[in-house]
Amino acid sequence: MVEQLTAFPAFCRFIRKWRPDVIFYSDSNHGFQLFEWRKQIGVDFKLLFSNGGPCRPPFSRTDYVHQVAPLYLEVALESGEPESKHVMVPYGINVPSQPPGLDELERRALRRRLGLPEERMIVVSVGWISHHHKRMDYVIEEVATMEEKRPFLAMVGRMDESSSAIIRLARERLGEDGFVAVSVPYDHVADYYRVADAFVLGSLVEGFGRVFLEALCFGLRCFVHDHPVMRYVLADEGRYGDFTQAGSLRRLLDNAVSETDSQASQIRRWNMVRERFDWHSLRSQYAEMFRHVTHDH
């Protein structure tokens, strides 16, 4: 909030110089300021709020709302929001041009470089390494209860003061040789997807969940909580459970350990993302959304 508010004067100068027709934004506090000071800024722009958080209605301090999942569009309309104010277009991703696939020698070499076991099944979870929201503690406990062929858990993401408790729990429940917790530059996260056998996210709610698309791009099986947004993004490629219940994720992983995940299945997941969520596939939908916003400008 401090960053948004202190950047506001410089942003106003930018608006006066370039005089945009539409300001497309996702930081709600920034948008509130733009709404309140629009007349004083002196530019007749439209505000289009990208609701990826998500925020709940009412949306009284913006002109239009970009909804990224059907659930949140339904919530807005059921609350009495005007339909013409809301446009549903999913987030996009840059899908790799080639389908996933490392040969076994490349995979082993990359695992060695990352300090990961060469033989064990690896489950990766990407997100804030905390018990808040991403619920890494739930993932740890579920993996720890697997008695046979327990996978290695790689937790990759942002760390803060709450992460130490998660790392301590992982040491106690999985052992030093049963997990890794790392925070790496975004470009390096792909290496963990490349060497993993499956992706897990412990969160119960997501605004969209772009990490699902990242995991699918690398052909990974995705194990997630059964929630409408996860169902929308992953469709038939998700493995769903009730992650409010102990044992739900463990049962999914138990089944996965005994499965052989074919290259054809991995390519199918990559292709699903390419067809539904690649920026090139979504380009016309975003163009239509901006046309809608500027129609009465």
PDB file of C-alpha atoms in Angstrom:
ATOM      1  CA  MET A   1       0.000   0.000   0.000  1.00  0.00           C
ATOM      2  CA  VAL A   2       2.844   2.389   0.850  1.00  0.00           C
ATOM      3  CA  GLU A   3       4.483   1.701  -2.526  1.00  0.00           C
ATOM      4  CA  GLN A   4       1.228   2.340  -4.370  1.00  0.00           C
ATOM      5  CA  LEU A   5       0.460   5.576  -2.547  1.00  0.00           C
ATOM      6  CA  THR A   6       3.960   7.047  -2.780  1.00  0.00           C
ATOM      7  CA  ALA A   7       4.182   6.234  -6.507  1.00  0.00           C
ATOM      8  CA  PHE A   8       0.875   7.958  -7.193  1.00  0.00           C
ATOM      9  CA  PRO A   9       2.159  11.528  -7.897  1.00  0.00           C
ATOM     10  CA  ALA A  10       4.674  10.271 -10.475  1.00  0.00           C
ATOM     11  CA  PHE A  11       1.985   8.112 -12.041  1.00  0.00           C
ATOM     12  CA  CYS A  12      -0.288  11.147 -12.387  1.00  0.00           C
ATOM     13  CA  ARG A  13       2.422  12.977 -14.319  1.00  0.00           C
ATOM     14  CA  PHE A  14       2.745   9.945 -16.599  1.00  0.00           C
ATOM     15  CA  ILE A  15      -1.029   9.938 -17.210  1.00  0.00           C
ATOM     16  CA  ARG A  16      -1.075  13.640 -18.078  1.00  0.00           C
ATOM     17  CA  LYS A  17       1.791  13.133 -20.533  1.00  0.00           C
ATOM     18  CA  TRP A  18       0.416  10.081 -22.368  1.00  0.00           C
ATOM     19  CA  ARG A  19      -3.344  10.596 -21.839  1.00  0.00           C
ATOM     20  CA  PRO A  20      -4.390   6.907 -21.934  1.00  0.00           C
ATOM     21  CA  ASP A  21      -7.927   5.858 -22.813  1.00  0.00           C
ATOM     22  CA  VAL A  22      -7.819   2.898 -20.419  1.00  0.00           C
ATOM     23  CA  ILE A  23      -5.847   2.173 -17.265  1.00  0.00           C
ATOM     24  CA  PHE A  24      -5.694  -1.582 -16.734  1.00  0.00           C
ATOM     25  CA  TYR A  25      -4.578  -2.336 -13.174  1.00  0.00           C
ATOM     26  CA  SER A  26      -4.611  -5.010 -10.485  1.00  0.00           C
ATOM     27  CA  ASP A  27      -3.536  -3.058  -7.361  1.00  0.00           C
ATOM     28  CA  SER A  28      -6.839  -2.038  -5.823  1.00  0.00           C
ATOM     29  CA  ASN A  29      -5.473   0.786  -3.650  1.00  0.00           C
ATOM     30  CA  HIS A  30      -3.845   2.356  -6.682  1.00  0.00           C
ATOM     31  CA  GLY A  31      -7.179   2.153  -8.487  1.00  0.00           C
ATOM     32  CA  PHE A  32      -9.030   3.747  -5.584  1.00  0.00           C
ATOM     33  CA  GLN A  33      -6.709   6.755  -5.774  1.00  0.00           C
ATOM     34  CA  LEU A  34      -7.166   7.043  -9.531  1.00  0.00           C
ATOM     35  CA  PHE A  35     -10.932   6.930  -9.127  1.00  0.00           C
ATOM     36  CA  GLU A  36     -10.961   9.636  -6.447  1.00  0.00           C
ATOM     37  CA  TRP A  37      -8.533  11.970  -8.250  1.00  0.00           C
ATOM     38  CA  ARG A  38      -9.593  11.440 -11.861  1.00  0.00           C
ATOM     39  CA  LYS A  39     -11.121  14.914 -12.294  1.00  0.00           C
ATOM     40  CA  GLN A  40      -8.107  16.596 -10.728  1.00  0.00           C
ATOM     41  CA  ILE A  41      -5.749  14.622 -12.970  1.00  0.00           C
ATOM     42  CA  GLY A  42      -7.658  16.027 -15.932  1.00  0.00           C
ATOM     43  CA  VAL A  43      -7.636  12.981 -18.237  1.00  0.00           C
ATOM     44  CA  ASP A  44     -10.851  11.181 -19.194  1.00  0.00           C
ATOM     45  CA  PHE A  45      -9.580   7.609 -18.824  1.00  0.00           C
ATOM     46  CA  LYS A  46     -11.570   4.470 -18.052  1.00  0.00           C
ATOM     47  CA  LEU A  47     -10.531   2.239 -15.155  1.00  0.00           C
ATOM     48  CA  LEU A  48     -10.393  -1.517 -15.765  1.00  0.00           C
ATOM     49  CA  PHE A  49      -9.642  -3.503 -12.611  1.00  0.00           C
ATOM     50  CA  SER A  50      -8.106  -6.966 -13.087  1.00  0.00           C
ATOM     51  CA  ASN A  51      -9.614  -8.929 -10.221  1.00  0.00           C
ATOM     52  CA  GLY A  52      -7.062 -11.675  -9.691  1.00  0.00           C
ATOM     53  CA  GLY A  53      -6.919 -11.382  -5.887  1.00  0.00           C
ATOM     54  CA  PRO A  54      -9.810 -11.789  -5.875  1.00  0.00           C
ATOM     55  CA  CYS A  55     -11.728  -8.867  -4.360  1.00  0.00           C
ATOM     56  CA  ARG A  56     -15.420  -9.235  -3.588  1.00  0.00           C
ATOM     57  CA  PRO A  57     -18.205  -6.871  -4.664  1.00  0.00           C
ATOM     58  CA  PRO A  58     -19.230  -4.113  -4.608  1.00  0.00           C
ATOM     59  CA  PHE A  59     -16.894  -2.668  -7.233  1.00  0.00           C
ATOM     60  CA  SER A  60     -18.016   0.906  -6.752  1.00  0.00           C
ATOM     61  CA  ARG A  61     -14.647   2.614  -7.329  1.00  0.00           C
ATOM     62  CA  THR A  62     -13.837   1.365 -10.813  1.00  0.00           C
ATOM     63  CA  ASP A  63     -15.563   1.548 -14.189  1.00  0.00           C
ATOM     64  CA  TYR A  64     -15.088  -2.054 -15.348  1.00  0.00           C
ATOM     65  CA  VAL A  65     -13.880  -5.312 -13.849  1.00  0.00           C
ATOM     66  CA  HIS A  66     -11.786  -7.977 -15.538  1.00  0.00           C
ATOM     67  CA  GLN A  67     -12.808 -11.301 -13.970  1.00  0.00           C
ATOM     68  CA  VAL A  68     -10.357 -14.149 -14.494  1.00  0.00           C
ATOM     69  CA  ALA A  69     -12.523 -17.120 -13.477  1.00  0.00           C
ATOM     70  CA  PRO A  70     -16.251 -17.862 -13.901  1.00  0.00           C
ATOM     71  CA  LEU A  71     -16.801 -18.275 -10.143  1.00  0.00           C
ATOM     72  CA  TYR A  72     -15.961 -14.644  -9.370  1.00  0.00           C
ATOM     73  CA  LEU A  73     -18.047 -13.353 -12.265  1.00  0.00           C
ATOM     74  CA  GLU A  74     -21.002 -15.323 -10.866  1.00  0.00           C
ATOM     75  CA  VAL A  75     -20.399 -13.921  -7.377  1.00  0.00           C
ATOM     76  CA  ALA A  76     -20.364 -10.359  -8.730  1.00  0.00           C
ATOM     77  CA  LEU A  77     -23.538 -10.761 -10.790  1.00  0.00           C
ATOM     78  CA  GLU A  78     -25.387 -12.508  -7.964  1.00  0.00           C
ATOM     79  CA  SER A  79     -24.576  -9.532  -5.724  1.00  0.00           C
ATOM     80  CA  GLY A  80     -26.389  -7.211  -8.146  1.00  0.00           C
ATOM     81  CA  GLU A  81     -23.422  -5.857 -10.116  1.00  0.00           C
ATOM     82  CA  PRO A  82     -24.381  -4.825 -13.686  1.00  0.00           C
ATOM     83  CA  GLU A  83     -23.400  -7.438 -16.232  1.00  0.00           C
ATOM     84  CA  SER A  84     -22.052  -4.799 -18.638  1.00  0.00           C
ATOM     85  CA  LYS A  85     -19.432  -3.797 -16.059  1.00  0.00           C
ATOM     86  CA  HIS A  86     -17.779  -7.231 -15.947  1.00  0.00           C
ATOM     87  CA  VAL A  87     -15.789  -9.153 -18.552  1.00  0.00           C
ATOM     88  CA  MET A  88     -14.499 -12.705 -17.993  1.00  0.00           C
ATOM     89  CA  VAL A  89     -11.171 -13.494 -19.658  1.00  0.00           C
ATOM     90  CA  PRO A  90      -8.650 -15.865 -18.030  1.00  0.00           C
ATOM     91  CA  TYR A  91      -5.062 -15.024 -17.324  1.00  0.00           C
ATOM     92  CA  GLY A  92      -2.565 -16.144 -19.922  1.00  0.00           C
ATOM     93  CA  ILE A  93       0.904 -17.624 -19.925  1.00  0.00           C
ATOM     94  CA  ASN A  94       3.793 -17.934 -22.362  1.00  0.00           C
ATOM     95  CA  VAL A  95       3.617 -21.622 -23.214  1.00  0.00           C
ATOM     96  CA  PRO A  96       6.916 -23.224 -24.263  1.00  0.00           C
ATOM     97  CA  SER A  97       6.987 -23.792 -28.010  1.00  0.00           C
ATOM     98  CA  GLN A  98       8.018 -27.417 -27.581  1.00  0.00           C
ATOM     99  CA  PRO A  99       6.216 -30.068 -25.514  1.00  0.00           C
ATOM    100  CA  PRO A 100       7.852 -31.215 -22.275  1.00  0.00           C
ATOM    101  CA  GLY A 101      10.479 -33.877 -22.226  1.00  0.00           C
ATOM    102  CA  LEU A 102      13.973 -34.570 -20.960  1.00  0.00           C
ATOM    103  CA  ASP A 103      15.624 -37.864 -21.631  1.00  0.00           C
ATOM    104  CA  GLU A 104      16.596 -39.840 -18.552  1.00  0.00           C
ATOM    105  CA  LEU A 105      20.258 -38.823 -18.657  1.00  0.00           C
ATOM    106  CA  GLU A 106      19.379 -35.103 -18.877  1.00  0.00           C
ATOM    107  CA  ARG A 107      16.874 -35.460 -16.062  1.00  0.00           C
ATOM    108  CA  ARG A 108      19.357 -37.165 -13.773  1.00  0.00           C
ATOM    109  CA  ALA A 109      22.024 -34.590 -14.543  1.00  0.00           C
ATOM    110  CA  LEU A 110      19.665 -31.721 -13.732  1.00  0.00           C
ATOM    111  CA  ARG A 111      18.594 -33.399 -10.501  1.00  0.00           C
ATOM    112  CA  ARG A 112      22.241 -33.754  -9.480  1.00  0.00           C
ATOM    113  CA  ARG A 113      22.894 -30.103 -10.257  1.00  0.00           C
ATOM    114  CA  LEU A 114      19.941 -29.071  -8.085  1.00  0.00           C
ATOM    115  CA  GLY A 115      20.992 -31.395  -5.273  1.00  0.00           C
ATOM    116  CA  LEU A 116      17.883 -33.567  -5.618  1.00  0.00           C
ATOM    117  CA  PRO A 117      17.672 -37.375  -5.410  1.00  0.00           C
ATOM    118  CA  GLU A 118      18.044 -39.145  -8.741  1.00  0.00           C
ATOM    119  CA  GLU A 119      15.876 -42.175  -8.025  1.00  0.00           C
ATOM    120  CA  ARG A 120      12.953 -41.005  -5.872  1.00  0.00           C
ATOM    121  CA  MET A 121       9.652 -39.599  -7.037  1.00  0.00           C
ATOM    122  CA  ILE A 122       9.772 -35.807  -6.630  1.00  0.00           C
ATOM    123  CA  VAL A 123       6.708 -33.755  -5.774  1.00  0.00           C
ATOM    124  CA  VAL A 124       7.074 -30.001  -6.250  1.00  0.00           C
ATOM    125  CA  SER A 125       4.967 -27.315  -4.573  1.00  0.00           C
ATOM    126  CA  VAL A 126       5.481 -23.751  -5.795  1.00  0.00           C
ATOM    127  CA  GLY A 127       4.288 -20.781  -3.763  1.00  0.00           C
ATOM    128  CA  TRP A 128       4.734 -18.900  -0.518  1.00  0.00           C
ATOM    129  CA  ILE A 129       6.536 -21.269   1.869  1.00  0.00           C
ATOM    130  CA  SER A 130       4.192 -20.741   4.792  1.00  0.00           C
ATOM    131  CA  HIS A 131       1.182 -22.240   6.546  1.00  0.00           C
ATOM    132  CA  HIS A 132      -0.844 -19.243   5.361  1.00  0.00           C
ATOM    133  CA  HIS A 133      -2.887 -19.701   2.188  1.00  0.00           C
ATOM    134  CA  LYS A 134      -0.548 -22.139   0.352  1.00  0.00           C
ATOM    135  CA  ARG A 135      -0.703 -24.471   3.385  1.00  0.00           C
ATOM    136  CA  MET A 136       2.714 -26.016   2.983  1.00  0.00           C
ATOM    137  CA  ASP A 137       2.282 -27.577   6.436  1.00  0.00           C
ATOM    138  CA  TYR A 138      -0.642 -29.647   5.151  1.00  0.00           C
ATOM    139  CA  VAL A 139       1.444 -30.876   2.222  1.00  0.00           C
ATOM    140  CA  ILE A 140       4.306 -31.848   4.546  1.00  0.00           C
ATOM    141  CA  GLU A 141       2.041 -33.772   6.902  1.00  0.00           C
ATOM    142  CA  GLU A 142       0.359 -35.633   4.045  1.00  0.00           C
ATOM    143  CA  VAL A 143       3.655 -36.660   2.468  1.00  0.00           C
ATOM    144  CA  ALA A 144       4.998 -37.687   5.881  1.00  0.00           C
ATOM    145  CA  THR A 145       2.162 -40.194   6.407  1.00  0.00           C
ATOM    146  CA  MET A 146       3.091 -42.133   3.265  1.00  0.00           C
ATOM    147  CA  GLU A 147       4.627 -45.316   4.604  1.00  0.00           C
ATOM    148  CA  GLU A 148       5.965 -46.837   1.383  1.00  0.00           C
ATOM    149  CA  LYS A 149       7.769 -45.093  -1.465  1.00  0.00           C
ATOM    150  CA  ARG A 150       7.465 -41.694   0.156  1.00  0.00           C
ATOM    151  CA  PRO A 151       8.218 -39.009  -2.457  1.00  0.00           C
ATOM    152  CA  PHE A 152      10.787 -36.284  -2.013  1.00  0.00           C
ATOM    153  CA  LEU A 153       9.148 -32.880  -1.468  1.00  0.00           C
ATOM    154  CA  ALA A 154      10.562 -29.776  -3.167  1.00  0.00           C
ATOM    155  CA  MET A 155       9.054 -26.528  -1.868  1.00  0.00           C
ATOM    156  CA  VAL A 156       9.944 -23.612  -4.128  1.00  0.00           C
ATOM    157  CA  GLY A 157       8.861 -20.055  -3.485  1.00  0.00           C
ATOM    158  CA  ARG A 158       8.976 -16.886  -1.453  1.00  0.00           C
ATOM    159  CA  MET A 159      10.227 -17.092   2.113  1.00  0.00           C
ATOM    160  CA  ASP A 160       9.666 -14.769   5.044  1.00  0.00           C
ATOM    161  CA  GLU A 161       9.662 -14.963   8.836  1.00  0.00           C
ATOM    162  CA  SER A 162       6.866 -17.570   8.787  1.00  0.00           C
ATOM    163  CA  SER A 163       8.898 -19.941   6.602  1.00  0.00           C
ATOM    164  CA  SER A 164      11.190 -21.068   9.419  1.00  0.00           C
ATOM    165  CA  ALA A 165       8.294 -22.903  11.088  1.00  0.00           C
ATOM    166  CA  ILE A 166       7.559 -24.760   7.836  1.00  0.00           C
ATOM    167  CA  ILE A 167      11.195 -25.763   7.392  1.00  0.00           C
ATOM    168  CA  ARG A 168      11.370 -26.933  11.010  1.00  0.00           C
ATOM    169  CA  LEU A 169       8.231 -29.027  10.526  1.00  0.00           C
ATOM    170  CA  ALA A 170       9.666 -30.552   7.339  1.00  0.00           C
ATOM    171  CA  ARG A 171      12.874 -31.525   9.167  1.00  0.00           C
ATOM    172  CA  GLU A 172      10.884 -33.169  11.947  1.00  0.00           C
ATOM    173  CA  ARG A 173       8.403 -35.004   9.735  1.00  0.00           C
ATOM    174  CA  LEU A 174      10.381 -35.757   6.551  1.00  0.00           C
ATOM    175  CA  GLY A 175      14.004 -35.733   7.677  1.00  0.00           C
ATOM    176  CA  GLU A 176      16.871 -33.745   6.199  1.00  0.00           C
ATOM    177  CA  ASP A 177      17.004 -36.050   3.189  1.00  0.00           C
ATOM    178  CA  GLY A 178      13.263 -35.891   2.510  1.00  0.00           C
ATOM    179  CA  PHE A 179      12.747 -32.329   1.353  1.00  0.00           C
ATOM    180  CA  VAL A 180      14.223 -29.101   0.107  1.00  0.00           C
ATOM    181  CA  ALA A 181      12.921 -25.546   0.578  1.00  0.00           C
ATOM    182  CA  VAL A 182      14.386 -22.933  -1.761  1.00  0.00           C
ATOM    183  CA  SER A 183      13.709 -19.441  -3.000  1.00  0.00           C
ATOM    184  CA  VAL A 184      15.142 -18.990  -6.503  1.00  0.00           C
ATOM    185  CA  PRO A 185      14.822 -16.431  -9.312  1.00  0.00           C
ATOM    186  CA  TYR A 186      11.705 -16.978 -11.375  1.00  0.00           C
ATOM    187  CA  ASP A 187      13.690 -18.159 -14.403  1.00  0.00           C
ATOM    188  CA  HIS A 188      15.107 -21.021 -12.331  1.00  0.00           C
ATOM    189  CA  VAL A 189      11.750 -22.338 -11.101  1.00  0.00           C
ATOM    190  CA  ALA A 190      11.331 -24.120 -14.432  1.00  0.00           C
ATOM    191  CA  ASP A 191      14.230 -26.425 -13.538  1.00  0.00           C
ATOM    192  CA  TYR A 192      12.225 -27.808 -10.608  1.00  0.00           C
ATOM    193  CA  TYR A 193       9.210 -28.392 -12.827  1.00  0.00           C
ATOM    194  CA  ARG A 194      11.440 -30.194 -15.333  1.00  0.00           C
ATOM    195  CA  VAL A 195      12.742 -32.743 -12.832  1.00  0.00           C
ATOM    196  CA  ALA A 196       9.524 -33.250 -10.843  1.00  0.00           C
ATOM    197  CA  ASP A 197       7.052 -36.101 -11.230  1.00  0.00           C
ATOM    198  CA  ALA A 198       4.012 -34.273  -9.856  1.00  0.00           C
ATOM    199  CA  PHE A 199       2.810 -30.874  -8.650  1.00  0.00           C
ATOM    200  CA  VAL A 200       0.910 -30.217  -5.417  1.00  0.00           C
ATOM    201  CA  LEU A 201      -0.721 -27.075  -4.040  1.00  0.00           C
ATOM    202  CA  GLY A 202      -2.270 -27.159  -0.586  1.00  0.00           C
ATOM    203  CA  SER A 203      -4.357 -23.974  -0.820  1.00  0.00           C
ATOM    204  CA  LEU A 204      -8.121 -24.234  -0.495  1.00  0.00           C
ATOM    205  CA  VAL A 205      -8.925 -21.137  -2.590  1.00  0.00           C
ATOM    206  CA  GLU A 206      -7.177 -19.442  -5.502  1.00  0.00           C
ATOM    207  CA  GLY A 207      -7.946 -16.293  -7.458  1.00  0.00           C
ATOM    208  CA  PHE A 208      -6.737 -18.111 -10.552  1.00  0.00           C
ATOM    209  CA  GLY A 209      -3.615 -20.161  -9.914  1.00  0.00           C
ATOM    210  CA  ARG A 210      -1.136 -19.468 -12.679  1.00  0.00           C
ATOM    211  CA  VAL A 211       1.204 -22.057 -11.126  1.00  0.00           C
ATOM    212  CA  PHE A 212      -1.230 -24.727 -12.334  1.00  0.00           C
ATOM    213  CA  LEU A 213      -0.576 -23.631 -15.898  1.00  0.00           C
ATOM    214  CA  GLU A 214       3.178 -23.599 -15.303  1.00  0.00           C
ATOM    215  CA  ALA A 215       3.062 -27.162 -13.960  1.00  0.00           C
ATOM    216  CA  LEU A 216       0.906 -28.387 -16.845  1.00  0.00           C
ATOM    217  CA  CYS A 217       3.261 -26.760 -19.351  1.00  0.00           C
ATOM    218  CA  PHE A 218       5.929 -29.148 -18.087  1.00  0.00           C
ATOM    219  CA  GLY A 219       3.548 -32.094 -18.288  1.00  0.00           C
ATOM    220  CA  LEU A 220       3.094 -32.572 -14.560  1.00  0.00           C
ATOM    221  CA  ARG A 221       0.169 -34.269 -12.879  1.00  0.00           C
ATOM    222  CA  CYS A 222      -1.490 -31.713 -10.574  1.00  0.00           C
ATOM    223  CA  PHE A 223      -2.926 -32.637  -7.165  1.00  0.00           C
ATOM    224  CA  VAL A 224      -5.168 -29.890  -5.777  1.00  0.00           C
ATOM    225  CA  HIS A 225      -8.134 -29.117  -3.560  1.00  0.00           C
ATOM    226  CA  ASP A 226     -11.523 -29.560  -5.209  1.00  0.00           C
ATOM    227  CA  HIS A 227     -12.594 -25.941  -5.747  1.00  0.00           C
ATOM    228  CA  PRO A 228     -14.460 -24.339  -8.689  1.00  0.00           C
ATOM    229  CA  VAL A 229     -11.482 -22.222  -9.769  1.00  0.00           C
ATOM    230  CA  MET A 230      -9.135 -25.215  -9.750  1.00  0.00           C
ATOM    231  CA  ARG A 231     -11.750 -27.157 -11.747  1.00  0.00           C
ATOM    232  CA  TYR A 232     -11.983 -24.328 -14.288  1.00  0.00           C
ATOM    233  CA  VAL A 233      -8.223 -24.039 -14.802  1.00  0.00           C
ATOM    234  CA  LEU A 234      -7.228 -27.715 -14.661  1.00  0.00           C
ATOM    235  CA  ALA A 235     -10.408 -29.310 -16.029  1.00  0.00           C
ATOM    236  CA  ASP A 236      -9.845 -33.020 -16.674  1.00  0.00           C
ATOM    237  CA  GLU A 237      -6.108 -32.728 -16.061  1.00  0.00           C
ATOM    238  CA  GLY A 238      -6.486 -32.133 -12.308  1.00  0.00           C
ATOM    239  CA  ARG A 239      -6.479 -34.735  -9.532  1.00  0.00           C
ATOM    240  CA  TYR A 240      -8.891 -33.436  -6.921  1.00  0.00           C
ATOM    241  CA  GLY A 241      -9.326 -34.096  -3.217  1.00  0.00           C
ATOM    242  CA  ASP A 242     -10.806 -32.521  -0.107  1.00  0.00           C
ATOM    243  CA  PHE A 243      -7.733 -30.898   1.384  1.00  0.00           C
ATOM    244  CA  THR A 244      -9.638 -29.853   4.487  1.00  0.00           C
ATOM    245  CA  GLN A 245      -9.377 -33.521   5.467  1.00  0.00           C
ATOM    246  CA  ALA A 246      -6.293 -35.368   6.663  1.00  0.00           C
ATOM    247  CA  GLY A 247      -5.393 -38.216   4.342  1.00  0.00           C
ATOM    248  CA  SER A 248      -6.963 -36.772   1.181  1.00  0.00           C
ATOM    249  CA  LEU A 249      -3.720 -35.723  -0.523  1.00  0.00           C
ATOM    250  CA  ARG A 250      -1.933 -38.835   0.734  1.00  0.00           C
ATOM    251  CA  ARG A 251      -4.468 -41.070  -1.026  1.00  0.00           C
ATOM    252  CA  LEU A 252      -3.969 -39.196  -4.282  1.00  0.00           C
ATOM    253  CA  LEU A 253      -0.199 -39.503  -4.012  1.00  0.00           C
ATOM    254  CA  ASP A 254      -0.393 -43.175  -3.026  1.00  0.00           C
ATOM    255  CA  ASN A 255      -2.188 -43.854  -6.297  1.00  0.00           C
ATOM    256  CA  ALA A 256       0.299 -41.749  -8.249  1.00  0.00           C
ATOM    257  CA  VAL A 257       3.312 -43.638  -6.917  1.00  0.00           C
ATOM    258  CA  SER A 258       2.139 -46.828  -8.598  1.00  0.00           C
ATOM    259  CA  GLU A 259       1.226 -45.133 -11.897  1.00  0.00           C
ATOM    260  CA  THR A 260       3.364 -44.757 -14.978  1.00  0.00           C
ATOM    261  CA  ASP A 261       2.901 -41.275 -16.388  1.00  0.00           C
ATOM    262  CA  SER A 262       3.287 -41.541 -20.146  1.00  0.00           C
ATOM    263  CA  GLN A 263       4.917 -38.982 -22.396  1.00  0.00           C
ATOM    264  CA  ALA A 264       1.653 -38.826 -24.345  1.00  0.00           C
ATOM    265  CA  SER A 265      -0.156 -37.688 -21.173  1.00  0.00           C
ATOM    266  CA  GLN A 266       2.477 -35.040 -20.522  1.00  0.00           C
ATOM    267  CA  ILE A 267       2.152 -33.696 -24.059  1.00  0.00           C
ATOM    268  CA  ARG A 268      -1.652 -33.669 -23.713  1.00  0.00           C
ATOM    269  CA  ARG A 269      -1.376 -31.431 -20.622  1.00  0.00           C
ATOM    270  CA  TRP A 270       1.009 -29.065 -22.381  1.00  0.00           C
ATOM    271  CA  ASN A 271      -1.319 -28.896 -25.380  1.00  0.00           C
ATOM    272  CA  MET A 272      -4.357 -28.148 -23.199  1.00  0.00           C
ATOM    273  CA  VAL A 273      -2.615 -25.070 -21.783  1.00  0.00           C
ATOM    274  CA  ARG A 274      -1.460 -24.023 -25.245  1.00  0.00           C
ATOM    275  CA  GLU A 275      -5.001 -24.162 -26.623  1.00  0.00           C
ATOM    276  CA  ARG A 276      -6.790 -22.512 -23.684  1.00  0.00           C
ATOM    277  CA  PHE A 277      -4.337 -20.169 -21.967  1.00  0.00           C
ATOM    278  CA  ASP A 278      -1.476 -19.261 -24.277  1.00  0.00           C
ATOM    279  CA  TRP A 279      -1.329 -15.504 -24.874  1.00  0.00           C
ATOM    280  CA  HIS A 280      -1.703 -16.022 -28.612  1.00  0.00           C
ATOM    281  CA  SER A 281      -4.923 -17.971 -28.027  1.00  0.00           C
ATOM    282  CA  LEU A 282      -6.277 -15.262 -25.706  1.00  0.00           C
ATOM    283  CA  ARG A 283      -5.214 -12.242 -27.760  1.00  0.00           C
ATOM    284  CA  SER A 284      -8.602 -11.724 -29.445  1.00  0.00           C
ATOM    285  CA  GLN A 285     -10.453 -12.008 -26.111  1.00  0.00           C
ATOM    286  CA  TYR A 286      -8.288  -9.319 -24.523  1.00  0.00           C
ATOM    287  CA  ALA A 287      -8.695  -7.095 -27.577  1.00  0.00           C
ATOM    288  CA  GLU A 288     -12.475  -7.504 -27.357  1.00  0.00           C
ATOM    289  CA  MET A 289     -12.410  -6.642 -23.633  1.00  0.00           C
ATOM    290  CA  PHE A 290     -10.566  -3.373 -24.331  1.00  0.00           C
ATOM    291  CA  ARG A 291     -12.988  -2.567 -27.164  1.00  0.00           C
ATOM    292  CA  HIS A 292     -15.882  -3.116 -24.758  1.00  0.00           C
ATOM    293  CA  VAL A 293     -14.345  -0.763 -22.199  1.00  0.00           C
ATOM    294  CA  THR A 294     -13.703   1.990 -24.749  1.00  0.00           C
ATOM    295  CA  HIS A 295     -17.039   1.591 -26.597  1.00  0.00           C
ATOM    296  CA  ASP A 296     -18.738   4.472 -24.762  1.00  0.00           C
ATOM    297  CA  HIS A 297     -15.526   6.430 -24.134  1.00  0.00           C
TER     298      HIS A 297
END
